[in-house]
Coordinates of C-alpha atoms in Angstrom, one line a residue:
Chain A
M1 CA 0.3 0.0 0.1
E2 CA 2.5 2.5 0.9
L3 CA 4.8 2.3 -1.8
I4 CA 1.8 2.2 -4.6
V5 CA 1.0 5.8 -2.8
S6 CA 4.6 7.0 -3.1
L7 CA 4.6 5.5 -6.3
G8 CA 1.4 7.3 -7.6
I9 CA 2.3 10.9 -5.8
G10 CA 5.9 10.8 -7.2
V11 CA 4.7 9.9 -11.1
L12 CA 2.2 12.8 -11.0
A13 CA 4.8 14.9 -9.4
G14 CA 7.1 14.0 -11.6
S15 CA 4.8 14.8 -14.6
G16 CA 3.4 17.8 -13.0
V17 CA 7.4 19.3 -13.0
W18 CA 7.7 18.4 -16.5
L19 CA 5.4 20.3 -18.0
L20 CA 5.1 23.3 -15.7
L21 CA 8.8 23.4 -17.2
R22 CA 7.3 23.6 -20.9
P23 CA 6.5 26.5 -23.1
R24 CA 3.3 26.4 -23.4
T25 CA 0.3 28.0 -21.7
F26 CA -1.7 24.4 -21.8
Q27 CA 0.8 22.5 -20.6
V28 CA 2.0 24.7 -17.2
I29 CA -1.7 24.3 -16.4
I30 CA -1.8 20.9 -16.9
G31 CA 1.2 20.3 -15.2
L32 CA 0.2 22.9 -12.4
S33 CA -3.1 20.5 -11.5
L34 CA -1.1 17.3 -12.1
A35 CA 1.5 18.6 -9.0
S36 CA -1.6 20.0 -7.2
Y37 CA -2.9 16.0 -7.3
A38 CA 0.3 15.2 -6.3
V39 CA 0.6 17.3 -2.9
N40 CA -3.0 16.7 -2.1
L41 CA -2.2 13.4 -1.9
F42 CA 0.4 13.8 -0.3
I43 CA -1.1 15.7 2.9
F44 CA -3.5 13.2 3.3
F45 CA -1.2 10.3 3.3
M46 CA 0.6 12.6 5.6
G47 CA -2.1 11.2 8.5
W48 CA -0.9 7.7 7.5
V49 CA -1.8 5.0 5.4
R50 CA -4.3 3.1 7.2
E51 CA -7.2 0.8 5.3
G52 CA -10.6 0.6 6.3
A53 CA -10.5 3.0 9.2
A54 CA -13.2 5.4 9.7
P55 CA -12.4 9.5 10.8
I56 CA -15.8 9.4 13.1
V57 CA -15.8 8.5 16.2
V58 CA -18.8 6.9 17.7
P59 CA -20.5 9.2 20.8
G60 CA -20.4 7.2 24.0
A61 CA -18.5 4.5 22.5
P62 CA -14.9 4.1 24.3
V63 CA -12.1 5.4 21.9
D64 CA -9.2 3.9 21.0
P65 CA -7.6 6.5 18.6
A66 CA -5.4 3.6 16.8
R67 CA -8.3 2.4 15.5
F68 CA -9.4 5.8 13.6
A69 CA -8.1 7.4 10.7
D70 CA -6.9 11.4 11.4
P71 CA -9.6 13.6 10.6
L72 CA -7.5 17.1 10.5
P73 CA -5.7 15.8 7.3
Q74 CA -9.1 15.3 5.4
A75 CA -9.9 18.3 6.5
L76 CA -6.7 20.1 5.2
V77 CA -6.6 18.7 1.5
L78 CA -10.3 19.8 1.2
T79 CA -9.2 23.1 1.6
A80 CA -6.2 22.7 -0.3
I81 CA -8.5 21.3 -3.4
V82 CA -11.0 24.3 -2.6
I83 CA -8.2 26.6 -3.1
G84 CA -6.3 25.4 -5.8
F85 CA -9.5 24.8 -8.1
A86 CA -9.9 28.4 -7.8
T87 CA -6.7 29.8 -7.7
T88 CA -6.1 27.3 -11.0
A89 CA -9.9 28.8 -12.6
L90 CA -7.7 32.6 -12.2
L91 CA -5.0 31.4 -13.8
L92 CA -7.2 30.0 -16.8
V93 CA -8.7 33.5 -17.7
V94 CA -5.2 34.9 -17.5
L95 CA -4.3 32.5 -19.9
L96 CA -7.0 32.8 -22.2
A97 CA -6.4 37.0 -22.0
A98 CA -3.1 36.2 -22.7
R99 CA -3.8 34.4 -26.0
G100 CA -5.8 37.0 -27.0
L101 CA -4.1 40.2 -26.2
T102 CA -0.6 38.3 -27.8
G103 CA -1.7 36.0 -30.4
T104 CA 1.0 33.1 -29.2
D105 CA 0.1 30.6 -26.5
H106 CA 3.9 30.6 -25.3
V107 CA 4.3 31.6 -21.8
D108 CA 6.6 34.5 -22.6
G109 CA 3.8 35.6 -24.4
Q110 CA 6.0 35.8 -28.1
E111 CA 8.0 33.3 -29.9
Q112 CA 11.6 32.7 -29.3
Chain B
M1 CA -13.1 38.0 27.0
N2 CA -14.0 41.5 27.1
W3 CA -14.8 44.0 24.5
A4 CA -10.8 45.2 23.3
D5 CA -10.1 41.3 22.4
H6 CA -12.0 41.4 19.7
L7 CA -10.2 44.5 18.3
I8 CA -8.1 41.6 17.2
V9 CA -10.5 39.9 14.8
L10 CA -11.4 43.3 13.8
P11 CA -8.7 44.3 11.3
V12 CA -9.7 40.4 9.2
V13 CA -13.7 40.7 9.3
L14 CA -14.0 44.8 8.4
P15 CA -11.9 44.2 5.6
L16 CA -13.7 41.4 4.6
A17 CA -17.1 42.4 5.2
T18 CA -16.4 46.4 3.4
S19 CA -15.6 44.6 0.4
A20 CA -18.4 42.1 0.5
L21 CA -20.4 45.5 0.7
I22 CA -18.7 47.1 -2.0
V23 CA -18.8 44.5 -4.6
F24 CA -22.4 45.1 -4.5
V25 CA -22.5 48.5 -5.4
D26 CA -23.1 49.3 -8.7
E27 CA -19.8 49.8 -10.7
R28 CA -20.9 53.4 -12.1
R29 CA -21.7 54.7 -8.6
Y30 CA -18.2 55.8 -7.8
R31 CA -18.1 58.2 -5.2
L32 CA -20.3 55.6 -3.5
K33 CA -17.7 52.6 -3.2
A34 CA -14.7 54.9 -2.8
T35 CA -16.4 56.6 0.5
I36 CA -17.4 53.6 1.6
S37 CA -13.9 52.4 1.0
I38 CA -12.0 55.1 2.8
A39 CA -14.7 55.4 5.9
S40 CA -13.9 51.6 6.6
L41 CA -10.0 52.3 5.9
L42 CA -9.9 55.7 8.2
A43 CA -11.8 53.1 10.6
M44 CA -8.9 50.4 10.4
F45 CA -6.2 53.1 11.2
V46 CA -8.0 53.9 14.5
V47 CA -8.2 49.9 15.1
A48 CA -5.2 49.5 14.1
G49 CA -3.9 52.2 16.2
A50 CA -5.6 50.9 19.4
L51 CA -3.7 47.1 18.5
L52 CA -0.2 48.6 19.0
R53 CA -1.7 50.1 22.2
L54 CA -2.7 46.9 23.7
A55 CA 0.2 44.4 22.1
E56 CA 2.4 45.4 24.8
A57 CA 2.0 41.9 25.8
P58 CA 0.8 39.3 23.6
R59 CA -3.1 38.9 23.2
V60 CA -4.6 36.0 22.0
Y61 CA -8.0 36.1 20.0
T62 CA -9.3 32.0 20.0
I63 CA -12.3 31.8 17.0
G64 CA -14.7 30.0 18.1
D65 CA -13.4 29.9 21.6
W66 CA -12.2 26.6 20.8
P67 CA -9.3 26.0 23.3
A68 CA -5.6 26.1 21.8
P69 CA -4.1 24.2 20.4
F70 CA -7.3 22.5 19.2
G71 CA -9.0 25.8 17.7
I72 CA -7.4 28.3 15.6
V73 CA -6.0 31.4 17.0
L74 CA -5.5 34.9 16.5
V75 CA -2.0 36.2 18.1
A76 CA -1.7 40.0 18.2
D77 CA 2.1 40.5 19.9
R78 CA 4.0 43.9 18.8
L79 CA 5.7 42.9 15.6
A80 CA 2.1 42.2 14.3
A81 CA 0.2 45.2 15.0
A82 CA 3.5 47.0 13.9
L83 CA 2.8 45.6 10.4
V84 CA -0.7 45.8 10.6
L85 CA -1.1 49.4 10.4
L86 CA 1.7 49.4 8.4
A87 CA -0.8 47.7 5.7
V88 CA -3.1 49.9 6.7
V89 CA -1.6 52.7 6.0
L90 CA -0.1 51.8 2.7
A91 CA -3.9 50.9 2.1
L92 CA -4.8 54.2 3.1
A93 CA -2.3 56.3 0.3
A94 CA -3.4 54.0 -2.6
S95 CA -6.8 54.7 -2.3
V96 CA -6.5 58.0 -1.9
F97 CA -4.3 57.9 -5.1
S98 CA -6.7 56.1 -6.9
L99 CA -9.4 58.7 -6.3
V100 CA -8.6 60.7 -8.9
R101 CA -8.4 58.4 -11.7
W102 CA -6.7 55.1 -11.2
Q103 CA -10.5 53.9 -9.4
R104 CA -11.9 54.3 -12.8
A105 CA -9.4 52.7 -14.9
G106 CA -11.1 48.9 -14.7
P107 CA -13.8 46.9 -12.2
R108 CA -14.0 46.9 -8.6
W109 CA -10.6 48.7 -7.4
H110 CA -11.5 49.5 -3.9
A111 CA -12.8 45.9 -3.5
L112 CA -9.4 44.3 -4.5
V113 CA -7.7 46.2 -1.9
Q114 CA -10.1 45.8 0.6
F115 CA -9.7 42.4 0.0
Q116 CA -5.9 42.5 -0.1
L117 CA -5.7 44.0 3.3
M118 CA -7.8 41.2 4.7
G119 CA -5.3 38.7 3.5
L120 CA -2.2 40.8 4.7
C121 CA -4.0 41.5 8.4
G122 CA -4.6 38.1 8.3
A123 CA -1.3 36.6 7.7
F124 CA 0.0 39.0 10.1
L125 CA -2.0 38.3 13.0
T126 CA -2.6 34.1 12.8
G127 CA -1.3 31.9 14.8
D128 CA -1.9 28.3 13.6
L129 CA 0.4 27.5 10.2
F130 CA -2.7 26.3 8.0
N131 CA -4.5 29.2 8.6
L132 CA -1.5 31.4 7.4
F133 CA -1.7 29.4 4.4
V134 CA -5.6 30.0 4.1
F135 CA -4.5 34.1 4.5
F136 CA -1.3 33.8 2.4
E137 CA -3.7 32.1 -0.5
L138 CA -6.5 35.1 0.0
M139 CA -3.6 37.6 -0.3
L140 CA -2.2 36.2 -3.3
A141 CA -5.9 35.9 -5.2
A142 CA -6.3 39.5 -4.3
S143 CA -2.5 40.6 -5.5
Y144 CA -3.3 38.6 -9.1
G145 CA -6.5 41.4 -9.3
L146 CA -4.1 43.8 -8.1
V147 CA -1.5 43.3 -10.4
L148 CA -3.6 42.6 -13.6
Y149 CA -5.8 45.5 -12.5
G150 CA -5.8 47.9 -15.6
S151 CA -5.2 45.1 -17.7
G152 CA -3.0 45.6 -21.1
L153 CA -0.4 43.3 -22.5
G154 CA 2.2 44.1 -20.3
R155 CA 0.0 43.5 -17.2
V156 CA -1.4 40.3 -18.7
R157 CA 2.1 38.9 -19.2
A158 CA 4.1 39.9 -16.5
G159 CA 0.4 38.1 -14.6
L160 CA 1.1 35.1 -15.9
H161 CA 4.1 34.0 -15.2
Y162 CA 3.8 35.6 -11.3
I163 CA 0.7 34.1 -11.0
V164 CA 2.2 30.6 -12.0
I165 CA 5.4 31.1 -9.6
N166 CA 3.1 31.9 -6.8
L167 CA 0.7 28.7 -7.2
V168 CA 4.0 26.7 -7.3
A169 CA 5.2 28.1 -4.2
S170 CA 1.7 27.5 -2.9
L171 CA 2.5 23.8 -3.3
F172 CA 5.4 24.4 -1.9
F173 CA 3.6 25.9 1.2
L174 CA 1.5 22.7 1.2
V175 CA 4.2 20.2 1.2
G176 CA 6.1 22.0 4.1
V177 CA 2.9 21.9 6.4
S178 CA 2.0 18.6 5.7
L179 CA 5.7 16.9 6.4
I180 CA 5.6 19.5 10.0
Y181 CA 2.2 17.9 10.7
G182 CA 3.0 14.4 10.2
V183 CA 6.0 14.2 12.8
A184 CA 4.7 17.1 15.2
G185 CA 0.6 16.3 15.1
T186 CA 0.1 19.9 15.4
L187 CA -0.7 22.9 13.5
N188 CA -0.8 25.8 16.3
M189 CA 2.5 27.9 15.6
A190 CA 3.3 27.8 19.9
D191 CA 2.5 24.1 20.2
L192 CA 4.9 23.5 17.3
A193 CA 8.1 25.8 19.1
L194 CA 7.9 23.0 22.1
R195 CA 7.1 20.3 20.3
L196 CA 9.8 20.3 17.6
P197 CA 12.7 20.8 19.3
A198 CA 12.0 17.7 21.7
L199 CA 12.0 15.7 18.4
A200 CA 14.5 12.7 18.1
G201 CA 15.9 10.5 15.8
A202 CA 14.8 9.5 11.9
E203 CA 12.1 12.5 12.7
R204 CA 14.0 15.8 12.9
P205 CA 15.5 15.7 9.6
L206 CA 12.1 15.2 8.4
A207 CA 10.9 18.3 10.1
Q208 CA 13.4 20.1 9.3
A209 CA 12.8 19.6 5.8
G210 CA 9.5 20.2 6.2
A211 CA 10.9 23.7 7.8
A212 CA 13.1 24.2 4.7
V213 CA 10.5 23.7 1.7
L214 CA 7.7 25.7 3.9
A215 CA 10.7 28.5 4.0
V216 CA 10.8 28.1 -0.3
A217 CA 7.2 29.4 0.0
F218 CA 8.0 32.6 2.1
L219 CA 11.1 33.2 0.5
V220 CA 9.8 33.2 -3.3
K221 CA 7.3 36.5 -1.8
A222 CA 10.1 37.8 -0.4
G223 CA 12.4 37.8 -3.4
M224 CA 15.5 36.3 -1.5
W225 CA 17.8 35.5 -4.8
P226 CA 17.6 33.4 -6.4
L227 CA 13.8 32.7 -6.2
G228 CA 13.2 36.7 -7.1
F229 CA 13.5 37.1 -10.2
W230 CA 9.7 37.8 -10.9
L231 CA 9.7 40.2 -8.7
P232 CA 11.1 43.3 -10.6
S233 CA 8.9 43.0 -13.5
T234 CA 5.8 42.4 -11.9
Y235 CA 5.6 45.6 -9.8
A236 CA 6.7 47.4 -12.9
A237 CA 4.4 46.2 -14.9
A238 CA 1.4 47.1 -11.5
S239 CA -0.7 50.4 -11.9
P240 CA 1.8 52.5 -9.6
P241 CA -0.9 52.5 -6.8
A242 CA -1.6 48.6 -6.8
A243 CA 2.7 48.2 -6.8
A244 CA 2.3 50.9 -3.5
L245 CA 0.1 48.4 -2.1
L246 CA 2.3 45.3 -3.1
S247 CA 5.3 46.8 -2.2
I248 CA 4.3 45.0 1.5
L249 CA 3.8 41.5 0.1
S250 CA 7.8 40.9 -0.3
K251 CA 7.5 42.2 4.1
V252 CA 5.0 39.3 4.3
G253 CA 7.5 36.5 3.4
V254 CA 10.7 38.3 5.4
Y255 CA 7.7 38.4 8.4
A256 CA 6.7 34.9 8.2
V257 CA 10.2 33.2 7.8
L258 CA 10.8 35.9 11.2
R259 CA 8.4 34.5 13.1
L260 CA 8.1 30.8 12.1
W261 CA 12.2 30.3 12.3
L262 CA 12.7 32.3 15.9
L263 CA 9.3 30.2 17.0
F264 CA 10.7 26.7 16.0
F265 CA 15.0 26.7 15.9
G266 CA 15.3 29.4 18.0
D267 CA 18.4 31.5 17.0
G268 CA 20.8 28.4 15.7
E269 CA 20.2 26.4 12.4
G270 CA 19.8 27.6 9.1
G271 CA 20.7 31.8 9.5
V272 CA 23.5 31.2 7.4
I273 CA 21.7 30.5 4.5
L274 CA 19.3 33.0 5.1
A275 CA 22.6 36.0 5.4
W276 CA 24.2 34.6 2.2
G277 CA 21.1 34.8 0.8
G278 CA 19.8 38.0 1.5
M279 CA 23.6 39.0 0.6
A280 CA 23.3 37.6 -2.5
T281 CA 19.6 39.1 -3.2
L282 CA 21.9 42.6 -2.2
A283 CA 24.2 42.3 -4.8
F284 CA 21.6 40.9 -7.4
A285 CA 19.6 43.7 -6.7
I286 CA 22.9 46.5 -6.5
A287 CA 23.4 45.2 -10.1
G288 CA 19.7 45.6 -11.1
V289 CA 19.6 49.2 -9.5
L290 CA 22.6 50.3 -11.5
A291 CA 21.4 48.6 -14.9
T292 CA 17.8 49.7 -15.5
Q293 CA 16.6 52.4 -17.6
D294 CA 13.0 52.3 -16.7
L295 CA 12.1 53.6 -12.9
G296 CA 9.4 51.4 -12.3
R297 CA 12.2 47.9 -12.3
L298 CA 14.5 51.2 -10.4
A299 CA 11.8 50.5 -7.5
G300 CA 11.7 46.7 -8.0
H301 CA 14.9 46.4 -7.4
S302 CA 15.4 48.7 -4.4
L303 CA 12.5 46.5 -3.0
L304 CA 14.7 43.6 -4.0
A305 CA 17.6 45.8 -1.9
S306 CA 15.3 45.8 0.7
S307 CA 14.5 42.4 1.2
G308 CA 18.1 41.3 1.0
A309 CA 19.3 43.3 3.9
L310 CA 16.2 42.5 5.8
L311 CA 16.9 38.8 5.1
A312 CA 20.5 39.0 6.1
A313 CA 20.6 41.2 8.7
I314 CA 17.8 38.3 10.2
G315 CA 20.3 35.3 9.5
L316 CA 23.2 36.9 11.0
G317 CA 20.7 38.2 13.6
S318 CA 21.3 39.4 17.5
A319 CA 18.5 40.5 18.7
A320 CA 19.3 44.1 18.9
A321 CA 20.0 43.9 14.5
T322 CA 16.5 42.4 14.0
G323 CA 15.3 45.5 15.8
A324 CA 17.2 47.7 13.7
A325 CA 16.3 45.4 10.6
L326 CA 12.3 45.6 11.9
Y327 CA 12.6 49.5 11.9
Y328 CA 14.4 49.2 8.4
L329 CA 11.7 47.3 7.1
V330 CA 9.0 49.8 7.8
A331 CA 11.3 53.0 6.6
S332 CA 12.3 51.5 3.3
T333 CA 8.6 50.2 2.8
L334 CA 7.0 53.8 3.1
G335 CA 9.8 55.3 0.6
I336 CA 9.2 52.5 -2.2
A337 CA 5.7 53.0 -1.9
A338 CA 6.4 56.9 -2.6
L339 CA 7.9 56.0 -4.8
F340 CA 5.8 54.1 -7.0
L341 CA 3.1 56.5 -6.5
L342 CA 5.4 59.2 -7.9
I343 CA 6.9 57.4 -10.5
E344 CA 3.4 57.8 -11.7
L345 CA 3.3 61.3 -11.2
A346 CA 6.3 62.1 -13.0
Q347 CA 6.5 60.2 -16.4
R348 CA 2.9 62.3 -16.9
A349 CA 5.3 64.9 -17.8
R350 CA 6.8 63.0 -20.7
A351 CA 4.4 60.6 -21.8
P352 CA 0.9 61.4 -22.1
G353 CA -0.6 58.5 -20.4
A354 CA -3.3 59.7 -19.9
D355 CA -5.1 58.2 -23.2
V356 CA -4.6 54.7 -22.4
L357 CA -6.3 54.9 -19.5
A358 CA -9.9 56.8 -20.8
L359 CA -9.8 53.8 -23.2
T360 CA -9.7 51.2 -20.8
A361 CA -12.4 53.1 -18.9
E362 CA -14.0 53.7 -22.1
A363 CA -13.9 49.7 -22.5
F364 CA -15.6 48.6 -19.5
G365 CA -18.3 51.2 -19.8
L366 CA -17.2 53.2 -17.2
E367 CA -17.6 56.2 -19.3
G368 CA -20.8 58.3 -18.0
A369 CA -20.9 57.1 -15.2
D370 CA -22.5 59.4 -12.0
E371 CA -21.1 62.9 -13.9
P372 CA -18.9 63.0 -16.6
E373 CA -15.8 65.3 -15.3
E374 CA -12.5 65.9 -16.8
D375 CA -9.7 65.7 -13.7
T376 CA -10.4 69.0 -12.2
G377 CA -9.4 69.9 -9.2
V378 CA -7.0 72.0 -7.8
A379 CA -3.8 72.3 -10.2
I380 CA -0.9 72.8 -8.0
P381 CA 1.3 75.8 -8.5
A382 CA 5.2 75.1 -9.0
T383 CA 4.1 70.8 -9.1
M384 CA 7.6 69.8 -11.1
A385 CA 9.0 71.8 -7.9
L386 CA 6.8 70.1 -5.5
L387 CA 7.7 66.2 -7.3
G388 CA 11.7 67.5 -7.8
L389 CA 11.5 67.5 -4.3
A390 CA 9.5 64.3 -3.5
F391 CA 11.8 62.4 -5.5
A392 CA 15.0 63.7 -4.2
A393 CA 13.5 62.5 -0.4
C394 CA 12.7 59.3 -2.1
A395 CA 16.6 59.3 -3.3
L396 CA 18.0 59.9 0.3
L397 CA 15.5 57.8 1.6
L398 CA 17.1 54.9 -0.3
A399 CA 20.1 55.1 -0.2
G400 CA 20.0 55.8 3.5
L401 CA 21.5 59.5 4.0
P402 CA 20.1 61.9 6.3
P403 CA 17.7 63.3 8.0
L404 CA 14.9 60.4 5.8
P405 CA 15.2 57.5 8.4
G406 CA 17.0 55.1 6.1
F407 CA 19.7 56.5 7.8
V408 CA 18.7 55.7 11.0
G409 CA 17.8 52.2 10.1
K410 CA 21.0 51.1 8.2
F411 CA 23.0 53.0 11.0
A412 CA 21.7 50.9 13.7
L413 CA 22.0 47.8 11.7
L414 CA 25.6 48.3 11.6
A415 CA 26.2 49.0 14.8
A416 CA 23.6 46.0 16.7
L417 CA 26.2 43.9 13.8
L418 CA 29.3 45.5 14.3
A419 CA 29.0 45.2 17.9
P420 CA 29.9 42.2 19.3
A421 CA 33.9 42.2 19.5
P422 CA 34.7 39.5 16.7
V423 CA 33.7 40.8 13.8
A424 CA 32.8 37.8 11.5
A425 CA 33.8 37.6 7.7
P426 CA 29.6 37.5 6.8
V427 CA 29.3 40.6 8.4
W428 CA 31.8 42.6 7.1
T429 CA 30.4 41.8 3.6
L430 CA 27.1 42.6 4.5
L431 CA 28.7 46.4 5.5
A432 CA 30.5 46.8 2.6
L433 CA 26.8 45.5 0.5
L434 CA 24.7 47.7 2.4
L435 CA 26.9 51.3 1.6
L436 CA 27.4 49.6 -2.0
S437 CA 23.9 49.5 -2.3
G438 CA 23.2 52.9 -1.0
L439 CA 26.1 54.4 -3.6
A440 CA 24.1 52.5 -6.3
S441 CA 20.6 53.8 -5.5
L442 CA 21.7 57.2 -4.6
V443 CA 23.9 56.8 -8.4
A444 CA 20.7 55.4 -9.8
M445 CA 18.3 57.9 -8.9
T446 CA 19.9 60.8 -9.3
R447 CA 20.5 60.1 -12.8
A448 CA 17.2 59.0 -13.0
G449 CA 16.1 62.4 -11.2
M450 CA 18.1 64.4 -14.0
S451 CA 16.5 62.5 -17.0
I452 CA 13.3 63.2 -15.8
F453 CA 13.3 66.9 -14.3
W454 CA 15.9 68.7 -15.9
A455 CA 16.8 67.0 -19.1
S456 CA 12.8 66.6 -20.7
E457 CA 13.0 68.5 -24.0
E458 CA 9.7 69.7 -23.5
R459 CA 8.7 71.2 -20.7
S460 CA 5.1 70.5 -20.3
A461 CA 4.1 70.5 -16.4
P462 CA 1.9 67.6 -15.8
R463 CA -1.6 67.8 -14.0
V464 CA -1.1 66.6 -10.7
N465 CA -4.2 67.3 -8.8
V466 CA -3.9 68.0 -4.9
L467 CA -5.2 64.3 -4.1
E468 CA -2.6 62.6 -5.8
M469 CA -0.2 64.5 -4.5
A470 CA -1.0 64.1 -1.1
P471 CA 0.0 60.1 -0.5
V472 CA 3.3 60.8 -1.8
V473 CA 3.6 63.8 0.6
A474 CA 1.9 62.0 3.7
L475 CA 4.0 58.7 2.8
L476 CA 7.3 61.0 3.1
A477 CA 6.3 62.9 6.0
L478 CA 5.6 60.0 7.4
C479 CA 8.8 58.3 7.1
L480 CA 10.4 62.3 9.0
A481 CA 8.4 61.5 11.6
L482 CA 10.1 58.2 11.9
T483 CA 13.4 59.8 12.0
V484 CA 11.8 62.5 14.8
A485 CA 10.5 59.7 16.4
A486 CA 12.8 57.3 16.2
D487 CA 14.1 56.8 19.6
P488 CA 9.9 55.7 20.7
V489 CA 10.0 53.5 17.6
M490 CA 13.3 52.1 17.9
R491 CA 12.8 51.2 21.6
Y492 CA 9.6 49.4 20.0
M493 CA 11.3 47.5 17.3
Q494 CA 13.5 46.7 20.0
E495 CA 11.0 45.0 22.3
A496 CA 9.2 43.4 19.7
A497 CA 12.7 42.2 18.5
A498 CA 13.7 40.6 21.8
A499 CA 10.2 39.5 22.3
L500 CA 10.5 36.9 18.8
H501 CA 14.2 36.0 20.0
A502 CA 12.1 34.9 23.1
P503 CA 9.2 33.4 22.3
H504 CA 7.8 31.9 25.4
R505 CA 5.4 34.6 26.2
Y506 CA 4.1 34.4 22.9
I507 CA 4.2 30.6 23.1
D508 CA 2.6 30.9 27.2
A509 CA -0.3 33.7 25.7
A510 CA -1.1 31.2 22.9
L511 CA -1.3 28.3 24.6
G512 CA -3.7 30.2 26.6
R513 CA -1.8 29.6 29.7
R514 CA -0.9 32.8 31.5

């Protein structure tokens, strides 16, 4: 399980970084999305990889923290997803504006 | 909890409420928008002043009354209160400056300013690492809008780079936060300060790696070499009032490094990197200031120089040096903000940029709002003389010459660094670089001033409104006041720095252990 998760995060982050360094704005935005998926998974699994454990404690019952997943990283990752989503949407608008104003999709607004 | 404690949350709530209110006002009623915004900023000024008094000892606000470290806290200490006041002053200056023209250059100017102020105040006040991330993102989201404000090719091109770089920096921020949470199991800054030194074995390097990744995110904002190449072009492209307000944004990075580094690691580890990184930034800025012909980029490189000096001073730091650095931070931020505003006024003489502005206003359908009027108002006699005088004051401030506070700040910084008997090599390097950067600023500003005020071909005096000149004069007058009141201000900053270097009172207050 740990191996699969870390490989998944690594592949996503690697592809994201590769695309981020490409010269086309569309590649950059896809790269950013992939990198943020990697980071979101990374936050999620910082609360330890655990299968079949709920983050919700049953009221009244005796609580053994080892049997529950940590709810905090889940809350954090939710916030991170929302913020990342909003800022990526903003970037998309700027990207379209740049395409319209410069007539090219190169990140510097002109071909080499 | 008595009523005064609620003052701590006001710098976040008030701008948020104001900007939410302004968004709903029709875009054509810009007078109403401006009135609401300025009134709210004046109220913020009073709140920030009261907070400055209140924050003699660290004050804590528990959001939703959840006890720390489980709930999120806001903590107002001396440093946070001083920076909140600085942010309010800059927002006020930028808003008043924009009243004459810039508020009509695009939609939702005042809402963006309020939103920016909210993010800034939140970042200064929060006592929780993840909350810091949220406020950073709010601040950055508003700053994207401000950089792009007024539109145009240059702004979109610079804005695209700025947004991508800051989104990547945010990813670094998240990785750092989650690494630290993974080993320490808490996100409350004060709680982290207690837990991180107690870590042992394999967890300690992991926490250090987390802090280092976090620092990358902050240093991108602060513009440390080699992470700060985006800064001069972005600030040069932004509209002048936006650039003046954003000049405090790079100081947020410096603030976050200062606060978290001293909380997590005391004085020891990692200072060397900050010191040499800061000095490299300073060297890069010196070259940039001398090389550039464009006034906007000159101001941007001056901003880098002040960031570099601050980081180096903090990295080499004793409490005394940090105190002097904080004084220098306030003085240089005010001076550079004034310069950004001044540049637009001075360049109006050379290139009539008013046409471009009228065009964008038309594009947004703002023409024929309320009642159409030319920028009338009182034209100032001897405009060029006044502009020249203000420009000279900016030059003195950036070069660090008396009687302006740039001199006091640099002098106090060097005095604090040279105080311990065997002076180390990095301190001598910093001394040389600081003096050199003063000389470079003086040369560059003199050259720019001569080409604007003395060597212009046709001497058409620019039309400058009183409302545009007032913020510039007020910012420079504030700088002069900083020199006159150097003793109390410096003492305040020294106490703020002493509290940063010995954070036990901050920690006790934040965790509610009085």
